[in-house]
């Protein structure tokens, strides 16, 4: 995973009033902690932080006065209405050390037409090197039939990652379609067949 470089400024003013002033300047209050150091209070550029956080578990290289550190976002507060970042907690990490993170779980393919995919978890906890955090894990669901259950233990994790979640945790399963949905599918199939028959007769 590549690093995103973000300029960091020391922050000396605290409290709600100071935080509001920082945000009015399109900046974000942040705290860097970990490895037994005293927490460092920082101010970061808002737009760059917003862009960086679009990548799950993004590695951020903080550069500035008295700061040259690698960090992982561990807590992000956002405005519930406008969505902008209000505050970020950053965990100090070192190259080669292991960290525990949540990575996205995505699916590829389509289950058997008689079934319906029921994905119960969209992320899973793993341990990985701080500088080699996987972007996610894929589950191939192509052709899976009703009754199939995929647990955390079934996931094919990227090399270097180990599962931290309970191996028996259900990630997804294939269930029966609701009766109405099944009937609609049958009607659509019948309609298509009748259309093909009528076209053949006209020819």
mmCIF file of C-alpha atoms in Angstrom:
data_model
loop_
_atom_site.group_PDB
_atom_site.id
_atom_site.type_symbol
_atom_site.label_atom_id
_atom_site.label_comp_id
_atom_site.label_asym_id
_atom_site.label_seq_id
_atom_site.Cartn_x
_atom_site.Cartn_y
_atom_site.Cartn_z
ATOM 1 C CA UNK A 1 0.000 0.000 0.000
ATOM 2 C CA UNK A 2 1.371 3.386 -0.966
ATOM 3 C CA UNK A 3 1.660 6.281 1.445
ATOM 4 C CA UNK A 4 -0.278 9.529 1.236
ATOM 5 C CA UNK A 5 1.777 12.528 2.337
ATOM 6 C CA UNK A 6 -0.073 15.156 4.317
ATOM 7 C CA UNK A 7 1.343 18.339 5.801
ATOM 8 C CA UNK A 8 0.912 18.543 9.580
ATOM 9 C CA UNK A 9 1.026 21.601 11.809
ATOM 10 C CA UNK A 10 1.398 21.552 15.611
ATOM 11 C CA UNK A 11 -1.858 22.483 17.380
ATOM 12 C CA UNK A 12 -1.689 24.485 20.591
ATOM 13 C CA UNK A 13 -5.263 25.789 20.910
ATOM 14 C CA UNK A 14 -7.890 23.385 22.265
ATOM 15 C CA UNK A 15 -11.592 23.304 23.037
ATOM 16 C CA UNK A 16 -14.732 23.601 20.912
ATOM 17 C CA UNK A 17 -14.072 27.210 19.961
ATOM 18 C CA UNK A 18 -10.563 26.468 18.729
ATOM 19 C CA UNK A 19 -11.808 23.420 16.812
ATOM 20 C CA UNK A 20 -14.517 25.464 15.076
ATOM 21 C CA UNK A 21 -11.943 28.071 14.073
ATOM 22 C CA UNK A 22 -9.721 25.344 12.580
ATOM 23 C CA UNK A 23 -12.632 23.917 10.586
ATOM 24 C CA UNK A 24 -13.604 27.344 9.262
ATOM 25 C CA UNK A 25 -10.131 27.446 7.733
ATOM 26 C CA UNK A 26 -10.882 24.134 5.961
ATOM 27 C CA UNK A 27 -8.555 22.255 8.285
ATOM 28 C CA UNK A 28 -9.024 19.250 10.571
ATOM 29 C CA UNK A 29 -7.955 18.812 14.214
ATOM 30 C CA UNK A 30 -6.109 15.523 14.738
ATOM 31 C CA UNK A 31 -4.336 13.563 17.473
ATOM 32 C CA UNK A 32 -1.379 11.255 16.854
ATOM 33 C CA UNK A 33 -0.760 8.577 19.494
ATOM 34 C CA UNK A 34 0.907 5.201 20.010
ATOM 35 C CA UNK A 35 4.251 3.592 20.854
ATOM 36 C CA UNK A 36 4.177 5.134 24.305
ATOM 37 C CA UNK A 37 4.658 8.700 23.076
ATOM 38 C CA UNK A 38 2.734 11.652 24.466
ATOM 39 C CA UNK A 39 -0.180 12.370 22.124
ATOM 40 C CA UNK A 40 0.654 14.982 19.502
ATOM 41 C CA UNK A 41 -2.098 17.447 18.661
ATOM 42 C CA UNK A 42 -2.021 18.414 15.008
ATOM 43 C CA UNK A 43 -3.866 20.405 12.384
ATOM 44 C CA UNK A 44 -4.240 18.866 8.920
ATOM 45 C CA UNK A 45 -5.534 20.227 5.575
ATOM 46 C CA UNK A 46 -9.195 19.270 5.292
ATOM 47 C CA UNK A 47 -9.398 18.510 1.575
ATOM 48 C CA UNK A 48 -6.308 16.272 1.581
ATOM 49 C CA UNK A 49 -7.624 14.359 4.605
ATOM 50 C CA UNK A 50 -11.021 13.854 2.949
ATOM 51 C CA UNK A 51 -9.383 12.476 -0.196
ATOM 52 C CA UNK A 52 -7.038 10.199 1.775
ATOM 53 C CA UNK A 53 -9.874 8.683 3.815
ATOM 54 C CA UNK A 54 -11.564 7.412 0.664
ATOM 55 C CA UNK A 55 -9.040 4.557 0.796
ATOM 56 C CA UNK A 56 -9.715 2.057 3.614
ATOM 57 C CA UNK A 57 -6.812 1.801 6.090
ATOM 58 C CA UNK A 58 -4.833 4.436 4.227
ATOM 59 C CA UNK A 59 -1.237 4.971 5.358
ATOM 60 C CA UNK A 60 -0.573 8.629 6.002
ATOM 61 C CA UNK A 61 2.925 10.119 6.098
ATOM 62 C CA UNK A 62 2.688 13.167 8.338
ATOM 63 C CA UNK A 63 5.308 15.782 7.533
ATOM 64 C CA UNK A 64 5.745 19.086 9.303
ATOM 65 C CA UNK A 65 7.392 20.983 12.105
ATOM 66 C CA UNK A 66 8.657 18.355 14.551
ATOM 67 C CA UNK A 67 6.654 15.626 12.809
ATOM 68 C CA UNK A 68 7.767 12.957 10.354
ATOM 69 C CA UNK A 69 5.674 9.913 11.156
ATOM 70 C CA UNK A 70 3.664 7.133 9.543
ATOM 71 C CA UNK A 71 0.109 6.738 10.807
ATOM 72 C CA UNK A 72 -3.179 4.879 10.330
ATOM 73 C CA UNK A 73 -6.576 6.539 10.856
ATOM 74 C CA UNK A 74 -8.241 4.783 13.794
ATOM 75 C CA UNK A 75 -11.100 7.128 14.583
ATOM 76 C CA UNK A 76 -12.848 9.570 12.265
ATOM 77 C CA UNK A 77 -15.600 11.970 13.305
ATOM 78 C CA UNK A 78 -17.726 13.410 10.508
ATOM 79 C CA UNK A 79 -20.451 16.002 10.380
ATOM 80 C CA UNK A 80 -23.670 13.916 10.342
ATOM 81 C CA UNK A 81 -25.320 16.168 7.757
ATOM 82 C CA UNK A 82 -22.603 17.590 5.506
ATOM 83 C CA UNK A 83 -20.177 14.680 5.837
ATOM 84 C CA UNK A 84 -16.995 16.706 6.222
ATOM 85 C CA UNK A 85 -14.298 15.424 8.596
ATOM 86 C CA UNK A 86 -14.445 17.039 12.053
ATOM 87 C CA UNK A 87 -11.630 15.176 13.824
ATOM 88 C CA UNK A 88 -9.185 12.314 13.199
ATOM 89 C CA UNK A 89 -7.404 9.988 15.624
ATOM 90 C CA UNK A 90 -4.172 8.663 14.100
ATOM 91 C CA UNK A 91 -2.245 5.604 15.279
ATOM 92 C CA UNK A 92 1.542 5.820 14.978
ATOM 93 C CA UNK A 93 2.933 2.764 13.132
ATOM 94 C CA UNK A 94 6.358 1.481 12.169
ATOM 95 C CA UNK A 95 7.424 -0.404 9.046
ATOM 96 C CA UNK A 96 7.226 -4.154 9.640
ATOM 97 C CA UNK A 97 5.021 -4.061 12.732
ATOM 98 C CA UNK A 98 1.670 -5.852 12.821
ATOM 99 C CA UNK A 99 -1.604 -3.991 13.178
ATOM 100 C CA UNK A 100 -5.202 -5.133 13.478
ATOM 101 C CA UNK A 101 -7.587 -3.581 10.960
ATOM 102 C CA UNK A 102 -10.933 -4.134 9.270
ATOM 103 C CA UNK A 103 -10.771 -4.806 5.524
ATOM 104 C CA UNK A 104 -13.720 -4.783 3.090
ATOM 105 C CA UNK A 105 -15.340 -8.038 1.952
ATOM 106 C CA UNK A 106 -16.683 -7.907 -1.611
ATOM 107 C CA UNK A 107 -18.327 -10.504 -3.831
ATOM 108 C CA UNK A 108 -17.802 -11.382 -7.485
ATOM 109 C CA UNK A 109 -20.172 -13.344 -9.693
ATOM 110 C CA UNK A 110 -23.831 -14.277 -9.275
ATOM 111 C CA UNK A 111 -25.399 -17.006 -7.170
ATOM 112 C CA UNK A 112 -27.661 -19.670 -8.665
ATOM 113 C CA UNK A 113 -30.835 -18.136 -10.118
ATOM 114 C CA UNK A 114 -32.973 -19.999 -7.575
ATOM 115 C CA UNK A 115 -31.211 -18.334 -4.642
ATOM 116 C CA UNK A 116 -30.687 -14.903 -3.129
ATOM 117 C CA UNK A 117 -27.362 -13.661 -1.748
ATOM 118 C CA UNK A 118 -27.533 -12.609 1.901
ATOM 119 C CA UNK A 119 -24.254 -10.896 2.832
ATOM 120 C CA UNK A 120 -24.143 -10.401 6.591
ATOM 121 C CA UNK A 121 -20.707 -8.786 6.918
ATOM 122 C CA UNK A 122 -19.086 -6.222 4.640
ATOM 123 C CA UNK A 123 -15.745 -6.173 6.490
ATOM 124 C CA UNK A 124 -13.601 -8.566 8.511
ATOM 125 C CA UNK A 125 -10.858 -8.136 11.091
ATOM 126 C CA UNK A 126 -7.329 -9.206 10.133
ATOM 127 C CA UNK A 127 -3.785 -8.714 11.345
ATOM 128 C CA UNK A 128 -1.249 -7.555 8.773
ATOM 129 C CA UNK A 129 1.966 -5.597 8.445
ATOM 130 C CA UNK A 130 1.305 -1.888 8.777
ATOM 131 C CA UNK A 131 2.951 -1.183 5.433
ATOM 132 C CA UNK A 132 1.281 -4.131 3.648
ATOM 133 C CA UNK A 133 -2.368 -3.872 4.631
ATOM 134 C CA UNK A 134 -4.573 -5.597 2.031
ATOM 135 C CA UNK A 135 -7.175 -3.434 0.346
ATOM 136 C CA UNK A 136 -9.821 -6.126 0.836
ATOM 137 C CA UNK A 137 -10.833 -9.722 0.243
ATOM 138 C CA UNK A 138 -13.071 -11.098 -2.521
ATOM 139 C CA UNK A 139 -15.522 -13.987 -2.307
ATOM 140 C CA UNK A 140 -16.443 -15.781 -5.532
ATOM 141 C CA UNK A 141 -20.170 -16.540 -5.294
ATOM 142 C CA UNK A 142 -20.663 -17.618 -8.915
ATOM 143 C CA UNK A 143 -23.233 -20.426 -9.079
ATOM 144 C CA UNK A 144 -23.549 -20.928 -5.321
ATOM 145 C CA UNK A 145 -26.781 -22.750 -4.484
ATOM 146 C CA UNK A 146 -29.395 -22.282 -1.780
ATOM 147 C CA UNK A 147 -28.086 -23.375 1.606
ATOM 148 C CA UNK A 148 -24.445 -22.473 0.941
ATOM 149 C CA UNK A 149 -22.814 -20.674 3.874
ATOM 150 C CA UNK A 150 -19.442 -18.911 3.720
ATOM 151 C CA UNK A 151 -17.719 -18.325 7.054
ATOM 152 C CA UNK A 152 -14.665 -16.270 7.979
ATOM 153 C CA UNK A 153 -12.588 -19.458 7.910
ATOM 154 C CA UNK A 154 -13.485 -19.908 4.214
ATOM 155 C CA UNK A 155 -12.026 -16.563 3.178
ATOM 156 C CA UNK A 156 -8.847 -16.656 1.103
ATOM 157 C CA UNK A 157 -6.924 -13.873 2.802
ATOM 158 C CA UNK A 158 -4.067 -12.108 1.030
ATOM 159 C CA UNK A 159 -0.593 -13.415 1.838
ATOM 160 C CA UNK A 160 0.780 -12.073 5.109
ATOM 161 C CA UNK A 161 -2.657 -11.530 6.659
ATOM 162 C CA UNK A 162 -4.178 -13.592 9.463
ATOM 163 C CA UNK A 163 -7.769 -13.690 10.643
ATOM 164 C CA UNK A 164 -8.607 -12.038 13.967
ATOM 165 C CA UNK A 165 -12.357 -12.614 13.803
ATOM 166 C CA UNK A 166 -14.054 -15.827 14.973
ATOM 167 C CA UNK A 167 -13.500 -18.368 12.153
ATOM 168 C CA UNK A 168 -17.131 -19.507 12.463
ATOM 169 C CA UNK A 169 -18.496 -16.007 11.828
ATOM 170 C CA UNK A 170 -20.956 -16.120 8.910
ATOM 171 C CA UNK A 171 -19.931 -13.801 6.105
ATOM 172 C CA UNK A 172 -22.665 -14.617 3.634
ATOM 173 C CA UNK A 173 -25.190 -17.274 2.758
ATOM 174 C CA UNK A 174 -27.491 -18.152 -0.116
ATOM 175 C CA UNK A 175 -31.137 -18.221 0.880
ATOM 176 C CA UNK A 176 -34.409 -18.988 -0.879
ATOM 177 C CA UNK A 177 -35.894 -16.125 -2.820
ATOM 178 C CA UNK A 178 -39.042 -14.587 -1.329
ATOM 179 C CA UNK A 179 -42.130 -16.127 -2.920
ATOM 180 C CA UNK A 180 -43.080 -12.903 -4.723
ATOM 181 C CA UNK A 181 -39.611 -12.514 -6.221
ATOM 182 C CA UNK A 182 -39.582 -16.142 -7.349
ATOM 183 C CA UNK A 183 -42.982 -15.743 -9.008
ATOM 184 C CA UNK A 184 -41.843 -12.581 -10.803
ATOM 185 C CA UNK A 185 -38.779 -14.410 -12.101
ATOM 186 C CA UNK A 186 -40.927 -17.272 -13.392
ATOM 187 C CA UNK A 187 -43.368 -14.859 -15.052
ATOM 188 C CA UNK A 188 -40.505 -12.996 -16.726
ATOM 189 C CA UNK A 189 -39.086 -16.274 -18.025
ATOM 190 C CA UNK A 190 -42.495 -17.366 -19.315
ATOM 191 C CA UNK A 191 -42.998 -13.992 -20.996
ATOM 192 C CA UNK A 192 -39.658 -14.269 -22.733
ATOM 193 C CA UNK A 193 -40.488 -17.788 -23.967
ATOM 194 C CA UNK A 194 -43.892 -16.680 -25.316
ATOM 195 C CA UNK A 195 -42.260 -13.760 -27.107
ATOM 196 C CA UNK A 196 -39.730 -16.067 -28.757
ATOM 197 C CA UNK A 197 -42.517 -18.447 -29.813
ATOM 198 C CA UNK A 198 -44.600 -15.635 -31.345
ATOM 199 C CA UNK A 199 -41.589 -14.335 -33.218
ATOM 200 C CA UNK A 200 -40.846 -17.801 -34.584
ATOM 201 C CA UNK A 201 -44.486 -18.228 -35.748
ATOM 202 C CA UNK A 202 -44.444 -14.865 -37.552
ATOM 203 C CA UNK A 203 -41.352 -15.924 -39.437
#
